[in-house]
Amino acid sequence: MAKARFSRFDCSPGCSVEAAVGLIDGKWKSVILFHLLSGTLRFGEIRRQIANVTPRMLTNQLRELEEDGLVQRKVYAQVPPKVEYSLSPLGRTMEPILLALKGWGDANLGLYGKPKHASPAEGVANEKGEEGRQAA
């Protein structure tokens, strides 16, 4: 089993959540796992599906996922080397969680990157208030 990245899990409320999130923390891990739900992929295929990830970051994230037992890496003895990644049985148990995250994301995608105003009317009122203060 992989080493714990946290110095302790004291079994206080939430420690199992901390442990679970610790396995998929990182910008790309959950995205990689989601793409591997569809089946085995080679490094280049994963990279094409996740356009903004650098090769180094993808390599690091795949290594950590493999170390944690969520991803299996199969190397074929040929030239050039062929390496395939797939979900391990443990990684496959993440499927309902990843699908739930996708569902939530699909339902709330419109909120991503927008200002945190309670309503558009408040945003307009704040802008007018700031203009009024600047003019004074």
Coordinates of N, CA and C in Angstrom, one line a residue:
M1 N 0.8 -1.2 0.0 CA 0.0 0.0 0.0 C 0.9 1.2 0.0
A2 N 0.4 2.3 -0.5 CA 1.1 3.5 -0.6 C 1.4 4.2 0.8
K3 N 2.4 5.0 0.8 CA 2.7 5.7 2.1 C 1.7 6.8 2.3
A4 N 1.4 7.1 3.5 CA 0.5 8.2 3.8 C 1.2 9.6 3.6
R5 N 0.5 10.5 2.9 CA 1.1 11.8 2.7 C 0.9 12.7 3.9
F6 N 0.1 12.3 4.8 CA -0.2 13.2 6.0 C 0.6 12.6 7.2
S7 N 1.0 13.4 8.1 CA 1.7 12.9 9.2 C 0.9 12.1 10.2
R8 N -0.4 12.4 10.2 CA -1.3 11.6 11.1 C -2.7 11.7 10.6
F9 N -3.5 10.6 10.9 CA -4.9 10.6 10.8 C -5.4 10.2 12.2
D10 N -5.9 11.2 12.9 CA -6.2 11.0 14.3 C -7.6 10.4 14.5
C11 N -8.3 10.1 13.5 CA -9.6 9.5 13.5 C -10.6 10.4 14.2
S12 N -10.4 11.7 14.1 CA -11.4 12.6 14.6 C -12.4 12.7 13.4
P13 N -13.6 13.3 13.7 CA -14.6 13.4 12.6 C -14.0 14.0 11.4
G14 N -14.2 13.4 10.3 CA -13.7 13.9 9.0 C -12.4 13.3 8.6
C15 N -11.8 12.5 9.4 CA -10.5 11.9 9.0 C -10.6 11.0 7.8
S16 N -11.7 10.2 7.7 CA -11.8 9.4 6.6 C -12.1 10.2 5.3
V17 N -12.7 11.3 5.4 CA -12.9 12.2 4.3 C -11.5 12.8 3.9
E18 N -10.7 13.2 4.9 CA -9.4 13.7 4.6 C -8.5 12.6 3.9
A19 N -8.6 11.4 4.3 CA -7.9 10.3 3.7 C -8.3 10.1 2.3
A20 N -9.6 10.1 2.0 CA -10.2 9.9 0.7 C -9.8 11.0 -0.2
V21 N -9.9 12.3 0.2 CA -9.6 13.4 -0.6 C -8.1 13.5 -0.8
G22 N -7.3 13.0 0.2 CA -5.9 13.0 0.0 C -5.4 12.1 -1.1
L23 N -6.2 11.1 -1.4 CA -5.8 10.2 -2.6 C -6.1 10.9 -3.9
I24 N -7.0 11.8 -4.0 CA -7.4 12.4 -5.3 C -7.1 13.9 -5.3
D25 N -6.3 14.4 -4.3 CA -6.0 15.8 -4.3 C -5.0 16.0 -5.4
G26 N -4.9 17.2 -5.8 CA -4.0 17.6 -7.0 C -4.9 18.0 -8.1
K27 N -4.4 18.9 -8.9 CA -5.2 19.5 -10.0 C -5.8 18.5 -11.0
W28 N -5.0 17.4 -11.3 CA -5.4 16.6 -12.4 C -5.8 15.2 -12.0
K29 N -5.6 14.7 -10.8 CA -5.8 13.3 -10.5 C -7.3 12.9 -10.7
S30 N -8.2 13.6 -10.3 CA -9.6 13.2 -10.5 C -10.0 13.3 -12.0
V31 N -9.4 14.2 -12.7 CA -9.6 14.3 -14.1 C -9.0 13.0 -14.8
I32 N -7.8 12.7 -14.4 CA -7.2 11.5 -15.0 C -8.0 10.2 -14.7
L33 N -8.5 10.1 -13.5 CA -9.3 9.0 -13.1 C -10.6 8.9 -13.9
F34 N -11.2 10.1 -14.1 CA -12.4 10.2 -14.8 C -12.2 9.7 -16.3
H35 N -11.1 10.1 -16.9 CA -10.9 9.6 -18.3 C -10.6 8.2 -18.3
L36 N -10.0 7.6 -17.3 CA -9.7 6.2 -17.3 C -10.9 5.3 -17.0
L37 N -12.0 6.0 -16.6 CA -13.3 5.2 -16.5 C -13.7 4.5 -17.8
S38 N -13.3 5.2 -18.9 CA -13.7 4.7 -20.2 C -12.8 3.5 -20.7
G39 N -11.7 3.2 -20.0 CA -10.9 2.1 -20.3 C -9.4 2.5 -20.3
T40 N -8.6 1.5 -20.8 CA -7.2 1.7 -20.8 C -6.7 2.7 -21.8
L41 N -5.8 3.6 -21.4 CA -5.3 4.7 -22.2 C -3.8 4.7 -22.1
R42 N -3.1 5.1 -23.2 CA -1.7 5.4 -23.2 C -1.5 6.8 -22.8
F43 N -0.2 7.1 -22.4 CA 0.2 8.4 -21.9 C -0.3 9.5 -22.9
G44 N 0.0 9.4 -24.2 CA -0.3 10.4 -25.2 C -1.8 10.6 -25.3
E45 N -2.6 9.5 -25.1 CA -4.1 9.7 -25.2 C -4.6 10.4 -24.0
I46 N -4.0 10.2 -22.9 CA -4.5 10.9 -21.7 C -4.1 12.4 -21.9
R47 N -2.9 12.7 -22.3 CA -2.4 14.0 -22.5 C -3.3 14.8 -23.5
R48 N -3.7 14.1 -24.6 CA -4.6 14.8 -25.6 C -6.0 15.1 -25.0
Q49 N -6.5 14.3 -24.1 CA -7.8 14.5 -23.4 C -7.7 15.6 -22.4
I50 N -6.5 15.8 -21.8 CA -6.4 16.9 -20.8 C -5.4 17.9 -21.4
A51 N -5.9 18.8 -22.2 CA -5.0 19.7 -23.0 C -4.1 20.6 -22.2
N52 N -4.5 21.0 -21.0 CA -3.7 22.0 -20.3 C -2.6 21.4 -19.3
V53 N -2.5 20.1 -19.2 CA -1.5 19.4 -18.3 C -0.2 19.3 -19.0
T54 N 0.9 19.6 -18.3 CA 2.2 19.4 -18.9 C 2.6 18.0 -18.8
P55 N 3.5 17.5 -19.6 CA 4.0 16.1 -19.6 C 4.5 15.8 -18.2
R56 N 5.3 16.7 -17.6 CA 5.9 16.4 -16.3 C 4.8 16.3 -15.2
M57 N 3.8 17.1 -15.2 CA 2.8 17.1 -14.2 C 1.9 15.8 -14.4
L58 N 1.7 15.5 -15.7 CA 0.9 14.2 -15.9 C 1.7 13.0 -15.4
T59 N 2.9 13.0 -15.7 CA 3.8 11.9 -15.2 C 3.8 11.8 -13.7
N60 N 3.9 12.9 -13.0 CA 3.9 12.9 -11.5 C 2.6 12.5 -11.0
Q61 N 1.5 12.9 -11.6 CA 0.2 12.6 -11.1 C -0.1 11.1 -11.3
L62 N 0.3 10.6 -12.5 CA 0.1 9.2 -12.8 C 0.9 8.3 -11.8
R63 N 2.1 8.7 -11.5 CA 3.0 8.0 -10.6 C 2.4 7.9 -9.2
E64 N 1.8 9.1 -8.7 CA 1.2 9.1 -7.4 C -0.1 8.2 -7.4
L65 N -0.9 8.3 -8.5 CA -2.1 7.4 -8.5 C -1.7 6.0 -8.5
E66 N -0.6 5.6 -9.2 CA -0.1 4.2 -9.2 C 0.4 3.8 -7.8
E67 N 1.1 4.7 -7.2 CA 1.7 4.5 -5.9 C 0.5 4.2 -4.9
D68 N -0.5 5.0 -5.0 CA -1.7 4.9 -4.1 C -2.6 3.7 -4.5
G69 N -2.3 3.0 -5.5 CA -3.1 1.8 -5.9 C -4.4 2.1 -6.7
L70 N -4.5 3.3 -7.2 CA -5.7 3.6 -7.9 C -5.6 3.3 -9.4
V71 N -4.3 3.4 -9.9 CA -4.1 3.2 -11.3 C -3.0 2.1 -11.5
Q72 N -3.2 1.3 -12.6 CA -2.3 0.2 -12.9 C -1.5 0.7 -14.2
R73 N -0.2 0.4 -14.2 CA 0.6 0.8 -15.3 C 1.2 -0.5 -15.9
K74 N 1.0 -0.7 -17.2 CA 1.5 -1.9 -17.8 C 2.5 -1.4 -18.9
V75 N 3.8 -2.0 -18.8 CA 4.8 -1.6 -19.7 C 5.1 -2.8 -20.6
Y76 N 5.1 -2.6 -21.9 CA 5.3 -3.6 -22.9 C 6.8 -3.5 -23.3
A77 N 7.5 -4.7 -23.4 CA 8.9 -4.7 -23.8 C 9.0 -4.6 -25.3
Q78 N 9.0 -3.4 -25.8 CA 9.2 -3.2 -27.2 C 9.9 -1.9 -27.4
V79 N 10.3 -1.6 -28.6 CA 10.9 -0.3 -29.0 C 10.1 0.3 -30.1
P80 N 9.6 1.5 -29.9 CA 9.6 2.3 -28.7 C 8.8 1.7 -27.6
P81 N 9.1 2.1 -26.4 CA 8.3 1.5 -25.2 C 6.8 1.9 -25.3
K82 N 6.0 1.0 -25.0 CA 4.5 1.2 -24.9 C 4.1 1.0 -23.5
V83 N 3.4 2.0 -23.0 CA 2.9 2.0 -21.6 C 1.5 2.3 -21.6
E84 N 0.7 1.5 -20.9 CA -0.8 1.7 -20.8 C -1.2 1.9 -19.3
Y85 N -2.2 2.7 -19.2 CA -2.7 3.0 -17.8 C -4.1 2.6 -17.8
S86 N -4.5 2.0 -16.7 CA -5.9 1.6 -16.5 C -6.2 1.7 -15.0
L87 N -7.5 1.8 -14.7 CA -7.9 1.8 -13.3 C -7.7 0.4 -12.6
S88 N -7.2 0.4 -11.4 CA -7.1 -0.8 -10.7 C -8.5 -1.1 -10.1
P89 N -8.6 -2.3 -9.5 CA -9.9 -2.6 -8.9 C -10.3 -1.5 -7.8
L90 N -9.3 -1.1 -7.1 CA -9.6 0.0 -6.1 C -10.0 1.3 -6.8
G91 N -9.3 1.6 -7.9 CA -9.6 2.8 -8.6 C -11.0 2.8 -9.2
R92 N -11.4 1.6 -9.6 CA -12.8 1.4 -10.2 C -13.8 1.7 -9.1
T93 N -13.5 1.5 -7.9 CA -14.5 1.8 -6.8 C -14.8 3.3 -6.7
M94 N -13.9 4.1 -7.3 CA -14.1 5.6 -7.3 C -15.1 6.0 -8.3
E95 N -15.6 5.1 -9.2 CA -16.5 5.5 -10.3 C -17.8 6.2 -9.8
P96 N -18.5 5.8 -8.8 CA -19.7 6.5 -8.4 C -19.3 7.9 -7.9
I97 N -18.2 8.1 -7.3 CA -17.8 9.4 -6.7 C -17.5 10.3 -7.9
L98 N -16.7 9.8 -8.9 CA -16.3 10.6 -10.0 C -17.6 11.0 -10.9
L99 N -18.5 10.1 -11.0 CA -19.7 10.4 -11.8 C -20.6 11.4 -11.0
A100 N -20.6 11.3 -9.7 CA -21.3 12.3 -8.9 C -20.7 13.7 -9.0
L101 N -19.4 13.7 -9.0 CA -18.7 15.0 -9.2 C -19.0 15.6 -10.6
K102 N -19.0 14.7 -11.6 CA -19.3 15.2 -13.0 C -20.8 15.7 -13.0
G103 N -21.7 15.0 -12.4 CA -23.1 15.5 -12.4 C -23.2 16.8 -11.7
W104 N -22.6 17.0 -10.5 CA -22.6 18.2 -9.8 C -22.0 19.3 -10.7
G105 N -20.9 19.0 -11.3 CA -20.2 20.0 -12.2 C -21.1 20.4 -13.3
D106 N -21.7 19.4 -14.0 CA -22.6 19.8 -15.1 C -23.7 20.7 -14.7
A107 N -24.3 20.4 -13.5 CA -25.4 21.2 -13.0 C -25.0 22.6 -12.5
N108 N -23.7 22.8 -12.2 CA -23.3 24.1 -11.6 C -22.2 24.7 -12.4
L109 N -22.0 24.3 -13.6 CA -20.9 24.8 -14.5 C -21.0 26.3 -14.7
G110 N -22.2 26.8 -14.7 CA -22.5 28.3 -14.9 C -21.9 29.1 -13.8
L111 N -21.7 28.6 -12.6 CA -21.2 29.3 -11.5 C -19.7 29.5 -11.5
Y112 N -19.0 28.7 -12.3 CA -17.6 28.7 -12.3 C -17.0 29.9 -12.9
G113 N -16.2 30.6 -12.1 CA -15.5 31.8 -12.6 C -16.3 33.1 -12.6
K114 N -17.5 33.0 -12.0 CA -18.3 34.2 -12.0 C -18.1 35.0 -10.6
P115 N -18.3 36.3 -10.6 CA -18.2 37.0 -9.3 C -19.2 36.4 -8.3
K116 N -18.8 36.7 -7.0 CA -19.6 36.1 -5.9 C -20.7 37.0 -5.5
H117 N -21.3 37.8 -6.4 CA -22.4 38.7 -6.0 C -23.7 37.8 -5.7
A118 N -24.5 38.3 -4.7 CA -25.7 37.5 -4.4 C -26.7 37.6 -5.6
S119 N -26.7 38.7 -6.3 CA -27.6 38.9 -7.4 C -27.0 39.9 -8.4
P120 N -27.4 39.9 -9.6 CA -26.9 40.9 -10.6 C -27.3 42.3 -10.2
A121 N -28.4 42.5 -9.5 CA -28.8 43.8 -9.1 C -27.9 44.4 -8.1
E122 N -27.4 43.5 -7.1 CA -26.5 44.0 -6.1 C -25.2 44.4 -6.7
G123 N -24.7 43.7 -7.7 CA -23.5 44.0 -8.4 C -23.5 45.4 -9.1
V124 N -24.7 45.7 -9.7 CA -24.9 47.0 -10.3 C -24.9 48.1 -9.2
A125 N -25.6 47.8 -8.1 CA -25.7 48.8 -7.0 C -24.3 49.0 -6.4
N126 N -23.5 48.0 -6.3 CA -22.2 48.2 -5.7 C -21.3 49.0 -6.7
E127 N -21.4 48.8 -8.0 CA -20.6 49.5 -8.9 C -21.0 51.0 -8.9
K128 N -22.4 51.3 -8.8 CA -22.8 52.7 -8.8 C -22.4 53.3 -7.5
G129 N -22.4 52.6 -6.4 CA -22.0 53.1 -5.1 C -20.5 53.5 -5.1
E130 N -19.7 52.6 -5.7 CA -18.2 52.9 -5.8 C -18.0 54.1 -6.7
E131 N -18.7 54.2 -7.8 CA -18.5 55.4 -8.7 C -18.9 56.7 -7.9
G132 N -19.9 56.6 -7.1 CA -20.4 57.8 -6.4 C -19.3 58.2 -5.4
R133 N -18.7 57.2 -4.7 CA -17.6 57.5 -3.7 C -16.4 58.0 -4.4
Q134 N -16.1 57.5 -5.6 CA -14.9 58.0 -6.3 C -15.1 59.4 -6.7
A135 N -16.3 59.8 -7.1 CA -16.5 61.1 -7.6 C -16.4 62.1 -6.4
A136 N -16.7 61.7 -5.2 CA -16.8 62.6 -4.1 C -15.4 63.1 -3.6

